[in-house]
Short mmCIF file of C-alpha atoms in Angstrom, two decimals:
data_model
loop_
_atom_site.label_atom_id
_atom_site.label_comp_id
_atom_site.label_asym_id
_atom_site.label_seq_id
_atom_site.Cartn_x
_atom_site.Cartn_y
_atom_site.Cartn_z
CA MET R 1 -0.08 0.22 -0.09
CA PRO R 2 2.73 2.62 0.91
CA ALA R 3 4.52 1.75 -2.28
CA LEU R 4 1.31 2.32 -4.65
CA ILE R 5 0.76 5.59 -2.94
CA SER R 6 3.96 6.82 -3.23
CA LEU R 7 4.07 6.00 -7.12
CA LEU R 8 0.82 7.52 -7.64
CA TYR R 9 1.44 10.88 -5.50
CA GLY R 10 4.79 11.07 -6.95
CA LEU R 11 3.24 10.85 -10.56
CA ALA R 12 1.02 13.77 -9.72
CA ALA R 13 4.07 15.87 -8.26
CA VAL R 14 6.53 15.29 -11.40
CA PHE R 15 3.58 15.91 -13.99
CA GLY R 16 2.22 18.99 -12.15
CA ALA R 17 6.05 20.17 -11.65
CA ALA R 18 6.27 19.64 -15.19
CA PHE R 19 3.17 21.81 -15.90
CA ALA R 20 4.82 24.82 -13.70
CA VAL R 21 7.89 24.80 -15.31
CA ILE R 22 6.26 25.36 -18.79
CA GLU R 23 4.19 28.11 -17.09
CA LEU R 24 7.21 29.87 -15.13
CA ARG R 25 9.43 29.76 -18.56
CA MET R 26 6.70 31.15 -20.37
CA LEU R 27 6.20 34.18 -17.78
CA TYR R 28 10.00 34.22 -17.85
CA ARG R 29 9.57 35.07 -21.73
CA PHE R 30 6.69 37.29 -21.07
CA LEU R 31 8.48 39.28 -18.20
CA THR R 32 12.02 39.50 -20.49
CA ASN R 33 10.55 40.92 -23.37
CA ARG R 34 7.82 43.01 -22.11
CA ALA R 35 8.36 45.85 -24.57
CA ASP R 36 8.80 43.76 -27.40
CA ILE R 37 5.48 41.75 -26.88
CA ARG R 38 3.57 44.72 -26.34
CA ALA R 39 4.82 46.49 -29.56
CA GLY R 40 4.26 43.22 -31.38
CA ALA R 41 0.40 44.42 -31.55
CA SER R 42 1.27 46.75 -33.88
CA ALA R 43 4.36 45.41 -35.86
CA TYR R 44 2.11 45.40 -39.39
CA ASP R 45 1.51 49.25 -39.02
CA GLU R 46 4.20 50.31 -41.22
CA LYS R 47 3.96 47.28 -43.70
CA ALA R 48 0.27 48.88 -43.98
CA GLN R 49 1.43 52.08 -44.73
CA GLY R 50 2.62 52.91 -48.51
CA SER R 51 0.83 50.29 -50.07
CA ASP R 52 -0.15 49.87 -53.57
CA ARG R 53 -2.35 46.89 -54.00
CA ALA R 54 -5.41 46.88 -56.12
CA GLN R 55 -8.56 48.31 -54.65
CA GLU R 56 -10.24 44.71 -54.44
CA GLU R 57 -7.46 43.40 -52.73
CA VAL R 58 -7.10 46.08 -50.18
CA THR R 59 -10.84 45.77 -49.37
CA PRO R 60 -11.27 41.68 -49.67
CA THR R 61 -14.39 40.37 -49.78
CA VAL R 62 -15.42 38.56 -46.56
CA THR R 63 -18.46 36.57 -44.64
CA ILE R 64 -19.25 37.13 -41.43
CA GLN R 65 -20.84 33.98 -39.90
CA ILE R 66 -22.79 34.39 -36.29
CA PRO R 67 -23.59 30.69 -35.33
CA LEU R 68 -26.82 30.90 -32.90
CA TYR R 69 -28.37 28.22 -31.01
CA ASN R 70 -31.41 29.44 -28.75
CA GLU R 71 -29.34 32.95 -27.89
CA ARG R 72 -32.97 35.05 -27.78
CA THR R 73 -31.24 37.63 -25.40
CA SER R 74 -28.13 38.50 -27.46
CA ALA R 75 -28.87 37.46 -31.24
CA GLU R 76 -30.14 40.74 -32.29
CA GLN R 77 -27.36 42.56 -30.91
CA ILE R 78 -24.85 40.58 -32.55
CA VAL R 79 -26.87 40.60 -36.00
CA ARG R 80 -26.83 44.59 -35.89
CA ALA R 81 -23.47 44.99 -34.71
CA ALA R 82 -22.63 42.71 -37.80
CA ALA R 83 -24.45 44.92 -40.24
CA ALA R 84 -23.18 47.60 -38.89
CA GLN R 85 -19.60 47.48 -40.09
CA ASP R 86 -17.93 50.33 -41.77
CA TYR R 87 -16.94 48.21 -44.54
CA PRO R 88 -18.19 48.67 -48.29
CA ARG R 89 -21.18 46.82 -48.46
CA ASP R 90 -20.40 45.31 -51.71
CA ARG R 91 -17.52 43.71 -50.40
CA PHE R 92 -18.91 41.98 -47.02
CA ASP R 93 -22.12 39.62 -46.19
CA ILE R 94 -23.65 37.91 -43.15
CA GLN R 95 -24.41 34.66 -42.68
CA VAL R 96 -26.63 33.91 -39.38
CA LEU R 97 -26.49 30.15 -38.86
CA ASP R 98 -29.50 29.56 -36.91
CA ASP R 99 -30.09 25.99 -34.89
CA SER R 100 -32.36 27.37 -32.82
CA THR R 101 -35.58 25.54 -31.35
CA ASP R 102 -36.92 28.61 -29.21
CA GLU R 103 -37.89 32.20 -30.13
CA THR R 104 -34.23 33.26 -30.98
CA SER R 105 -35.70 32.46 -34.86
CA GLU R 106 -38.09 34.62 -34.75
CA ILE R 107 -36.28 37.57 -33.44
CA VAL R 108 -33.94 37.04 -36.14
CA ALA R 109 -36.13 36.86 -38.89
CA SER R 110 -37.36 40.17 -37.91
CA VAL R 111 -34.10 41.69 -37.61
CA VAL R 112 -32.79 40.19 -40.58
CA GLN R 113 -35.44 41.78 -42.61
CA GLU R 114 -34.74 45.41 -41.09
CA VAL R 115 -31.32 44.74 -42.20
CA LEU R 116 -32.13 43.87 -45.86
CA ALA R 117 -33.90 46.95 -45.97
CA GLU R 118 -30.70 49.25 -45.26
CA GLY R 119 -29.17 47.44 -48.43
CA VAL R 120 -26.96 45.08 -46.07
CA ARG R 121 -26.52 41.68 -47.80
CA ILE R 122 -27.37 39.30 -44.83
CA GLU R 123 -28.91 35.61 -44.90
CA HIS R 124 -30.63 33.44 -42.29
CA ILE R 125 -29.68 29.84 -42.35
CA ARG R 126 -31.82 27.48 -40.96
CA ARG R 127 -30.77 23.92 -40.61
CA GLY R 128 -33.25 22.37 -38.84
CA HIS R 129 -31.20 19.86 -36.94
CA ARG R 130 -28.09 20.04 -35.32
CA THR R 131 -25.68 17.54 -37.06
CA GLY R 132 -21.90 18.83 -36.12
CA TYR R 133 -23.20 21.57 -33.81
CA LYS R 134 -21.31 24.98 -34.29
CA ALA R 135 -18.61 23.09 -36.53
CA GLY R 136 -21.83 21.63 -38.82
CA ALA R 137 -23.51 25.20 -38.88
CA LEU R 138 -19.99 26.92 -40.21
CA SER R 139 -19.24 24.28 -42.68
CA GLU R 140 -22.52 24.78 -44.23
CA GLY R 141 -22.28 28.25 -44.25
CA LEU R 142 -19.03 28.17 -46.07
CA GLN R 143 -20.49 26.20 -49.05
CA ARG R 144 -23.23 29.18 -49.53
CA SER R 145 -20.01 31.62 -49.58
CA ASP R 146 -17.10 32.45 -52.10
CA ALA R 147 -15.59 35.28 -50.08
CA ARG R 148 -12.09 35.10 -49.63
CA PHE R 149 -12.11 35.54 -45.59
CA VAL R 150 -14.80 34.31 -43.29
CA ALA R 151 -15.17 36.85 -39.85
CA LEU R 152 -16.27 34.55 -37.12
CA PHE R 153 -18.68 36.11 -34.23
CA ASP R 154 -20.43 34.39 -31.05
CA ALA R 155 -24.04 35.47 -30.18
CA ASP R 156 -22.52 37.38 -26.83
CA PHE R 157 -19.86 39.65 -28.56
CA VAL R 158 -20.34 42.57 -30.14
CA PRO R 159 -17.91 44.29 -32.32
CA ASP R 160 -17.09 47.76 -33.02
CA PRO R 161 -18.14 48.74 -36.31
CA GLY R 162 -14.40 49.57 -37.48
CA PHE R 163 -13.32 45.90 -36.84
CA LEU R 164 -13.29 44.68 -40.50
CA ARG R 165 -11.21 47.29 -41.32
CA ALA R 166 -9.22 47.40 -38.76
CA LEU R 167 -8.27 43.73 -39.66
CA LEU R 168 -8.47 43.60 -42.84
CA VAL R 169 -7.40 46.91 -44.16
CA ASN R 170 -5.51 49.13 -41.66
CA ASP R 171 -3.26 46.43 -39.68
CA ARG R 172 -3.46 43.97 -42.47
CA PRO R 173 -1.88 41.07 -40.84
CA PHE R 174 -3.05 39.10 -43.98
CA ASP R 175 -0.07 40.87 -46.13
CA ASP R 176 1.66 37.60 -44.63
CA PRO R 177 0.61 34.58 -47.26
CA THR R 178 0.93 32.10 -44.40
CA VAL R 179 -1.52 33.68 -41.99
CA ALA R 180 -4.80 31.58 -41.61
CA PHE R 181 -6.18 33.43 -39.24
CA VAL R 182 -6.13 36.55 -37.21
CA GLN R 183 -7.60 36.73 -33.51
CA ALA R 184 -8.67 39.80 -31.97
CA ARG R 185 -8.70 40.12 -27.90
CA TRP R 186 -11.41 39.46 -26.11
CA SER R 187 -12.62 42.26 -23.39
CA TRP R 188 -15.24 42.26 -20.93
CA ALA R 189 -18.51 44.77 -21.76
CA ARG R 190 -19.34 45.68 -17.95
CA GLY R 191 -17.22 46.87 -15.30
CA PHE R 192 -17.24 44.24 -11.93
CA ASP R 193 -18.55 45.32 -8.73
CA ARG R 194 -18.02 42.34 -7.34
CA LEU R 195 -14.80 40.28 -6.48
CA LEU R 196 -16.08 36.73 -7.80
CA PRO R 197 -16.60 37.95 -11.39
CA SER R 198 -13.39 40.17 -11.24
CA ALA R 199 -11.88 36.68 -10.59
CA LEU R 200 -13.61 34.64 -13.47
CA SER R 201 -12.28 37.39 -16.00
CA LEU R 202 -8.94 36.97 -14.49
CA LEU R 203 -8.72 33.53 -15.75
CA LEU R 204 -9.22 34.59 -19.02
CA ASP R 205 -7.37 37.75 -19.11
CA ARG R 206 -4.27 35.33 -18.08
CA HIS R 207 -4.83 33.88 -21.83
CA PHE R 208 -5.29 37.24 -23.78
CA ALA R 209 -2.95 39.29 -21.85
CA ILE R 210 -0.01 36.81 -21.22
CA GLN R 211 -0.43 33.79 -23.01
CA LYS R 212 -1.49 34.34 -26.80
CA PRO R 213 1.00 37.44 -26.90
CA THR R 214 4.26 35.38 -25.62
CA GLN R 215 3.14 32.28 -27.82
CA GLU R 216 3.24 34.37 -30.62
CA PHE R 217 6.30 36.24 -29.74
CA VAL R 218 8.57 33.08 -29.64
CA GLY R 219 7.14 31.51 -32.60
CA ASN R 220 4.98 28.86 -31.20
CA VAL R 221 1.25 27.95 -32.27
CA THR R 222 -1.09 30.58 -32.15
CA THR R 223 -4.56 29.11 -31.86
CA PHE R 224 -8.61 30.64 -32.84
CA ASN R 225 -10.76 30.87 -29.59
CA GLY R 226 -13.68 30.63 -31.40
CA SER R 227 -14.91 34.00 -32.20
CA ALA R 228 -13.78 37.45 -32.56
CA GLY R 229 -11.21 36.61 -35.66
CA ILE R 230 -11.20 36.25 -39.09
CA TRP R 231 -9.88 33.32 -41.27
CA ARG R 232 -8.39 32.95 -44.61
CA ARG R 233 -10.78 30.92 -46.59
CA ALA R 234 -8.16 29.07 -48.25
CA ALA R 235 -6.43 27.93 -45.05
CA ILE R 236 -9.84 26.55 -43.77
CA ASP R 237 -10.09 24.37 -46.99
CA ASP R 238 -6.21 23.35 -46.71
CA ALA R 239 -6.56 21.88 -43.68
CA GLY R 240 -9.56 20.06 -43.85
CA GLY R 241 -12.22 22.49 -42.97
CA TRP R 242 -14.34 22.31 -39.64
CA THR R 243 -14.75 18.91 -37.88
CA ALA R 244 -17.47 18.24 -35.07
CA ASP R 245 -15.04 14.99 -33.89
CA THR R 246 -14.05 17.32 -31.23
CA LEU R 247 -15.98 20.31 -28.88
CA THR R 248 -13.34 22.60 -29.28
CA GLU R 249 -13.23 22.93 -33.27
CA ASP R 250 -11.50 26.00 -33.19
CA LEU R 251 -8.40 24.28 -31.47
CA ASP R 252 -8.51 21.96 -33.53
CA LEU R 253 -8.68 23.58 -36.70
CA SER R 254 -5.51 25.76 -35.60
CA TYR R 255 -3.37 22.92 -34.84
CA ARG R 256 -4.40 21.10 -38.15
CA CYS R 257 -3.54 24.54 -39.94
CA ALA R 258 0.06 24.70 -38.06
CA LEU R 259 0.67 21.46 -39.02
CA ARG R 260 0.03 22.20 -42.88
CA GLY R 261 2.39 25.33 -42.54
CA TRP R 262 0.14 27.88 -41.65
CA HIS R 263 0.11 30.12 -38.49
CA GLY R 264 -2.03 32.39 -36.55
CA ARG R 265 -2.09 36.08 -35.43
CA TYR R 266 -2.96 37.72 -32.53
CA VAL R 267 -3.93 41.26 -33.13
CA GLN R 268 -3.86 42.60 -29.37
CA SER R 269 -4.67 45.92 -29.91
CA VAL R 270 -8.15 45.23 -31.21
CA HIS R 271 -10.56 44.59 -28.44
CA VAL R 272 -14.39 42.91 -29.06
CA PRO R 273 -16.50 43.39 -25.95
CA ASN R 274 -18.07 40.35 -24.99
CA GLU R 275 -20.58 38.99 -21.60
CA LEU R 276 -18.77 36.41 -18.68
CA PRO R 277 -21.33 33.60 -17.99
CA GLU R 278 -23.35 35.40 -15.58
CA HIS R 279 -23.61 32.74 -12.91
CA MET R 280 -20.97 29.92 -11.70
CA ARG R 281 -23.31 26.88 -12.91
CA ALA R 282 -22.73 28.26 -16.41
CA PHE R 283 -19.27 28.97 -15.87
CA LYS R 284 -18.69 25.47 -14.77
CA LEU R 285 -20.54 24.05 -17.96
CA GLN R 286 -18.33 26.40 -20.41
CA GLN R 287 -15.39 24.90 -18.75
CA ARG R 288 -16.16 21.31 -18.92
CA ARG R 289 -17.08 21.64 -22.45
CA TRP R 290 -13.82 23.16 -22.86
CA ALA R 291 -11.96 20.69 -20.94
CA LYS R 292 -13.67 17.51 -22.63
CA GLY R 293 -12.98 18.99 -25.71
CA ASN R 294 -9.18 19.81 -24.79
CA ALA R 295 -8.84 16.27 -24.60
CA GLN R 296 -10.19 15.54 -27.61
CA CYS R 297 -7.86 17.13 -29.29
CA PHE R 298 -5.09 16.14 -27.20
CA ARG R 299 -6.09 12.29 -28.21
CA LYS R 300 -6.43 13.59 -31.85
CA LEU R 301 -3.17 15.68 -32.41
CA THR R 302 -0.85 15.24 -30.04
CA GLY R 303 0.82 12.75 -31.97
CA ARG R 304 1.16 14.66 -34.97
CA VAL R 305 2.57 17.44 -33.27
CA LEU R 306 4.99 15.39 -32.05
CA GLY R 307 5.81 13.82 -34.88
CA SER R 308 5.78 16.94 -37.44
CA GLY R 309 9.42 17.62 -37.47
CA SER R 310 10.60 21.14 -37.98
CA VAL R 311 6.68 21.74 -38.97
CA VAL R 312 6.19 22.77 -35.19
CA ARG R 313 8.42 24.82 -33.06
CA ASP R 314 8.80 23.56 -29.50
CA ARG R 315 6.83 20.52 -29.87
CA LEU R 316 6.81 19.49 -26.54
CA ASP R 317 5.67 22.47 -25.49
CA GLU R 318 2.79 22.17 -27.83
CA ALA R 319 2.14 18.65 -26.34
CA PHE R 320 1.31 20.86 -22.62
CA VAL R 321 -0.82 23.54 -24.23
CA LEU R 322 -3.06 20.35 -25.84
CA ALA R 323 -2.92 18.92 -22.69
CA GLY R 324 -3.67 21.87 -20.48
CA TYR R 325 -6.79 20.94 -18.38
CA ALA R 326 -4.78 17.84 -17.53
CA ILE R 327 -3.69 19.84 -14.50
CA HIS R 328 -7.39 19.56 -12.85
CA PRO R 329 -7.01 15.51 -12.51
CA LEU R 330 -3.82 16.34 -11.44
CA LEU R 331 -5.03 18.53 -8.40
CA LEU R 332 -7.77 15.94 -7.97
CA MET R 333 -5.38 13.33 -7.64
CA SER R 334 -3.21 15.51 -5.35
CA LEU R 335 -6.15 15.94 -2.93
CA MET R 336 -7.47 12.09 -2.51
CA LEU R 337 -3.81 10.88 -1.88
CA TRP R 338 -2.82 14.01 0.28
CA PRO R 339 -3.97 12.35 3.71
CA TRP R 340 -2.05 8.86 2.90
CA ALA R 341 0.79 10.71 1.31
CA VAL R 342 1.54 12.40 4.94
CA LEU R 343 0.55 9.03 6.55
CA TYR R 344 2.51 6.21 4.76
CA VAL R 345 5.19 7.91 1.92
CA ASP R 346 8.78 8.25 3.38
CA ARG R 347 9.02 11.65 4.88
CA THR R 348 12.32 12.21 2.78
CA LEU R 349 10.58 11.39 -0.36
CA PHE R 350 7.80 13.12 0.66
CA TRP R 351 9.52 16.63 1.10
CA VAL R 352 11.12 16.20 -2.32
CA LEU R 353 7.77 15.61 -3.73
CA GLN R 354 6.45 18.39 -1.97
CA ALA R 355 8.73 20.92 -3.44
CA LEU R 356 7.86 19.55 -7.00
CA MET R 357 4.44 20.28 -5.65
CA SER R 358 5.23 23.81 -4.69
CA LEU R 359 6.37 24.90 -8.16
CA GLY R 360 2.64 24.58 -9.02
CA MET R 361 1.60 26.93 -6.21
CA ILE R 362 4.49 29.45 -7.18
CA ALA R 363 3.64 29.31 -10.95
CA ALA R 364 0.30 30.14 -10.53
CA VAL R 365 0.56 33.04 -7.76
CA LEU R 366 2.90 35.18 -9.96
CA SER R 367 0.93 34.22 -13.46
CA PHE R 368 -2.16 35.76 -11.65
CA PHE R 369 -0.21 38.99 -10.35
CA VAL R 370 1.64 39.40 -13.72
CA THR R 371 -1.59 39.24 -15.45
CA VAL R 372 -3.52 42.04 -12.89
CA GLN R 373 -0.21 44.03 -13.33
CA GLU R 374 -0.78 43.94 -17.08
CA ARG R 375 -3.82 44.05 -17.28
CA ASP R 376 -4.37 47.14 -14.94
CA ARG R 377 -0.94 48.24 -14.95
CA ARG R 378 -1.16 48.33 -11.42
CA LEU R 379 -1.42 46.38 -8.09
CA SER R 380 -3.67 47.16 -5.42
CA TRP R 381 -5.32 45.42 -2.10
CA ARG R 382 -8.11 44.26 -4.57
CA SER R 383 -5.65 42.71 -7.10
CA VAL R 384 -4.74 40.15 -4.30
CA GLY R 385 -8.41 39.43 -3.32
CA GLU R 386 -9.11 39.02 -7.06
CA VAL R 387 -5.45 36.47 -7.07
CA LEU R 388 -7.20 34.54 -4.26
CA PHE R 389 -10.53 34.48 -5.80
CA GLY R 390 -9.05 33.40 -9.14
CA MET R 391 -6.96 30.43 -7.47
CA GLY R 392 -9.88 29.51 -5.42
CA VAL R 393 -11.84 29.10 -8.41
CA GLY R 394 -9.02 27.31 -10.55
CA MET R 395 -8.39 24.76 -7.68
CA GLY R 396 -12.35 24.79 -7.33
CA LEU R 397 -13.12 23.76 -10.78
CA MET R 398 -10.84 20.15 -10.54
CA VAL R 399 -14.17 18.27 -10.09
CA ASN R 400 -16.12 19.68 -12.95
CA ASN R 401 -13.09 19.42 -15.19
CA THR R 402 -11.74 16.25 -14.48
CA VAL R 403 -15.33 14.94 -15.51
CA GLY R 404 -14.80 16.69 -18.84
CA GLN R 405 -11.13 15.44 -19.45
CA ILE R 406 -12.16 11.59 -18.54
CA GLN R 407 -15.24 12.60 -21.28
CA GLY R 408 -12.79 13.67 -23.45
CA PHE R 409 -10.57 10.89 -23.67
CA PHE R 410 -12.76 8.02 -24.12
CA GLN R 411 -15.57 10.09 -26.46
CA SER R 412 -15.46 12.00 -29.87
CA GLY R 413 -17.79 14.82 -30.45
CA GLY R 414 -20.41 14.85 -28.27
CA GLU R 415 -23.32 17.36 -27.59
CA PHE R 416 -22.27 20.87 -27.97
CA LEU R 417 -23.80 22.38 -24.77
CA ARG R 418 -24.78 26.00 -24.81
CA THR R 419 -23.15 28.54 -22.11
CA PRO R 420 -26.08 30.62 -20.44
CA LYS R 421 -25.26 34.21 -20.61
CA GLY R 422 -26.48 37.48 -19.29
CA THR R 423 -28.92 39.72 -21.39
CA ALA R 424 -27.93 41.46 -24.51
CA LEU R 425 -25.00 44.43 -24.02
CA ALA R 426 -26.61 46.90 -26.16
CA SER R 427 -29.47 47.02 -24.19
CA SER R 428 -27.63 48.06 -21.12
CA GLY R 429 -27.43 51.33 -22.10
CA ALA R 430 -25.03 53.44 -20.14
CA GLU R 431 -23.80 50.52 -18.29
CA ALA R 432 -22.36 48.68 -21.34
CA GLY R 433 -20.84 52.17 -22.27
CA ALA R 434 -19.21 53.07 -19.06
CA GLY R 435 -15.70 52.59 -18.45
CA SER R 436 -15.01 51.45 -21.86
CA ARG R 437 -12.22 53.18 -24.63
CA THR R 438 -11.66 52.86 -27.92
CA VAL R 439 -7.95 51.28 -29.03
CA GLU R 440 -7.55 51.83 -32.83
CA GLY R 441 -11.42 51.43 -33.72
CA SER R 442 -11.72 48.80 -31.17
CA PRO R 443 -13.20 48.62 -27.36
CA THR R 444 -11.99 47.63 -24.03
CA THR R 445 -12.56 48.46 -20.62
CA THR R 446 -10.45 50.42 -18.64
CA ASP R 447 -10.20 52.40 -15.39
CA ASP R 448 -8.31 55.25 -16.98
CA PRO R 449 -10.33 58.85 -16.46
CA ALA R 450 -8.88 60.32 -19.23
CA ALA R 451 -10.51 57.87 -21.68
CA GLY R 452 -13.73 59.64 -21.10
CA ALA R 453 -13.80 61.26 -24.59
CA SER R 454 -13.11 57.92 -26.16
CA ALA R 455 -15.81 56.14 -23.70
CA THR R 456 -18.32 58.42 -25.39
CA GLY R 457 -17.26 57.30 -28.89
CA ALA R 458 -17.60 53.85 -27.88
CA ALA R 459 -21.07 54.28 -26.40
CA ALA R 460 -22.06 56.15 -29.51
CA ALA R 461 -20.76 53.25 -31.71
CA ARG R 462 -22.92 50.39 -29.76
CA ALA R 463 -26.13 52.95 -30.02
CA ALA R 464 -25.42 52.88 -33.43
CA VAL R 465 -26.29 49.14 -33.64
CA ALA R 466 -28.70 48.99 -30.35
CA PRO R 467 -32.21 47.22 -30.95
CA VAL R 468 -35.62 48.90 -31.28
CA LYS R 469 -36.85 49.01 -28.16
CA ARG R 470 -38.59 45.82 -26.83
CA VAL R 471 -39.31 43.70 -24.06
CA ARG R 472 -35.97 42.50 -22.63
CA PRO R 473 -36.34 38.52 -23.18
CA LYS R 474 -36.16 36.75 -19.96
CA ALA R 475 -32.35 34.98 -19.08
CA TYR R 476 -32.08 30.94 -19.84
CA ALA R 477 -32.23 28.93 -16.60
CA SER R 478 -29.44 26.94 -15.69
CA PRO R 479 -29.96 24.06 -13.51
CA LEU R 480 -27.67 22.59 -11.01
CA ASP R 481 -25.59 19.80 -12.52
CA TRP R 482 -24.67 16.33 -11.02
CA THR R 483 -21.15 17.64 -10.66
CA PHE R 484 -22.40 20.03 -7.60
CA PHE R 485 -23.15 16.93 -5.32
CA ALA R 486 -20.01 15.41 -6.26
CA GLU R 487 -18.34 18.58 -5.13
CA ILE R 488 -20.34 18.28 -1.78
CA LEU R 489 -18.65 14.90 -1.44
CA VAL R 490 -15.16 16.05 -2.15
CA MET R 491 -15.73 18.86 0.42
CA ALA R 492 -16.97 15.87 3.20
CA TYR R 493 -13.79 13.81 2.11
CA CYS R 494 -11.20 16.93 3.02
CA ALA R 495 -13.33 17.30 6.62
CA PHE R 496 -12.56 13.63 7.05
CA GLY R 497 -8.59 13.79 5.54
CA ALA R 498 -7.92 16.99 7.82
CA ALA R 499 -9.69 15.21 10.96
CA LEU R 500 -7.61 11.81 10.09
CA LEU R 501 -4.16 13.88 10.12
CA ILE R 502 -5.19 15.95 13.35
CA GLN R 503 -5.92 12.70 15.11
CA SER R 504 -2.81 10.92 14.24
CA GLY R 505 -0.52 13.92 14.91
CA GLU R 506 -0.19 15.46 11.85
CA ALA R 507 -2.20 18.93 12.26
CA PHE R 508 0.25 20.67 10.39
CA TRP R 509 -0.53 18.96 7.15
CA SER R 510 -4.17 19.08 7.75
CA MET R 511 -4.21 22.32 6.65
CA PRO R 512 -4.24 21.78 2.80
CA MET R 513 -7.01 19.77 3.24
CA PHE R 514 -8.92 22.93 4.75
CA MET R 515 -7.58 25.56 1.94
CA TRP R 516 -9.21 22.53 -0.47
CA ALA R 517 -12.22 22.51 1.46
CA LEU R 518 -12.68 26.43 1.04
CA CYS R 519 -12.48 26.05 -2.59
CA MET R 520 -14.99 23.31 -3.14
CA GLY R 521 -16.92 25.37 -0.63
CA LEU R 522 -16.38 28.50 -2.87
CA MET R 523 -17.91 26.47 -5.63
CA VAL R 524 -20.64 24.83 -4.16
CA GLN R 525 -22.04 28.20 -2.28
CA GLN R 526 -21.59 30.03 -5.71
CA GLN R 527 -23.87 27.28 -7.37
CA MET R 528 -26.61 27.94 -4.77
CA VAL R 529 -27.28 31.67 -5.56
CA VAL R 530 -30.05 31.29 -7.88
CA PRO R 531 -29.84 33.58 -11.01
CA ARG R 532 -32.36 36.38 -11.30
CA PRO R 533 -34.27 35.84 -14.94
CA ALA R 534 -34.25 39.46 -16.46
CA GLU R 535 -37.32 41.23 -16.85
CA ALA R 536 -38.16 43.67 -19.14
#
């Protein structure tokens, strides 16, 4: 028994330390090249100046695809935002890929008629089934388009009117013929007055503020994030198109393009506001889908990446990216083994393994603080709270995301469960416009009071695409998932483990069990907060 516990705990410690080393190296690269990485967002400006391309190339044809499934609270805003693009109307068209089974389709049909009357080319595509889910809808839309480029937006995103022009005409990253896609930065349409939403945003801000620009700077694979980006149609076709055998079709296609010699670009200066899941139940649903899709991509692509030769740089790094969500099963494994490791593992070996395990905590703390400093350009006591809550949520997701990982390792595809979001951004009026500024024609959030004039401009842009005054649709319900009860059981196990260690004279080593119990308690408590539907 002690030998088995030592082996299992050792495996968790070694693999956890490996993830930590990858993270620490990424942070080192970011910090030592911060100025150049920041400047990389505008590296194509000089190339854009003095161009003598023909007019039809200066404004290439683009199809805007909007995949929808039961998005009654936000469908109208994204259709109007797409129609409001400051781009020649004969050079872009819109496809609303609507697989909805509720009143979303009626809302879309009405808005499409209004947009058509304004002279915008738009098509409302109804399949009557969900074969392939989002990937299937995107593929069907491509069959109806001959545009050179394809822009993608999920329903809760609101691109600035200058989005297409910024990425296709001004910044012009596609001047490089090997660029498959360009990803804009996700930002948040509303400020966060509560600590928990701030902590949730921190988990994603780390990806967009630190990870993505650093990956691009060092030449690693830049991945598409499913929305707020533009694809070169030729790259999609060359890589085999969208496929539905994973739930993260964006990650899948990104790596298949990389294996064909294409690469992605991340333009950090162009921000597209969107909505966070408005409560923990929805956030967990989103995270489990990503964890499942991540495991499916790992199973599908890791062998090809490792055997790609010089086509993909830092192949080992890319394998860890594809295995990213595996940190959650490792955390859960460590928790379950902890009391027994304290009691039965040789004390010298235990200390060595603890040194390895501590690397993960160090990497997480540094990563979150660097993210806050880069995002806000300052640190405060609130930053400490955000980091603590962010770490608590990250560890509290271990049960939920482990379930997703296990499903992904044994299943291909699966139902694409939508993530319930809040009410429409545009319907928030002054709240949506407050605290935003425009960076090269695109809105983002800021605490800078000097951004007032630009904030007014961003609010005006949203007002231009605001829907006609209508009754605000009710938000979608988000019932408790069965993992809620599994998390309660894990909390009980933490209490049992802590009591066992105290009774065995190991009170000091019981403290991690209390820490894990607090993280799981945070998850449980937040899921018990029943979301209030949005009324008119």
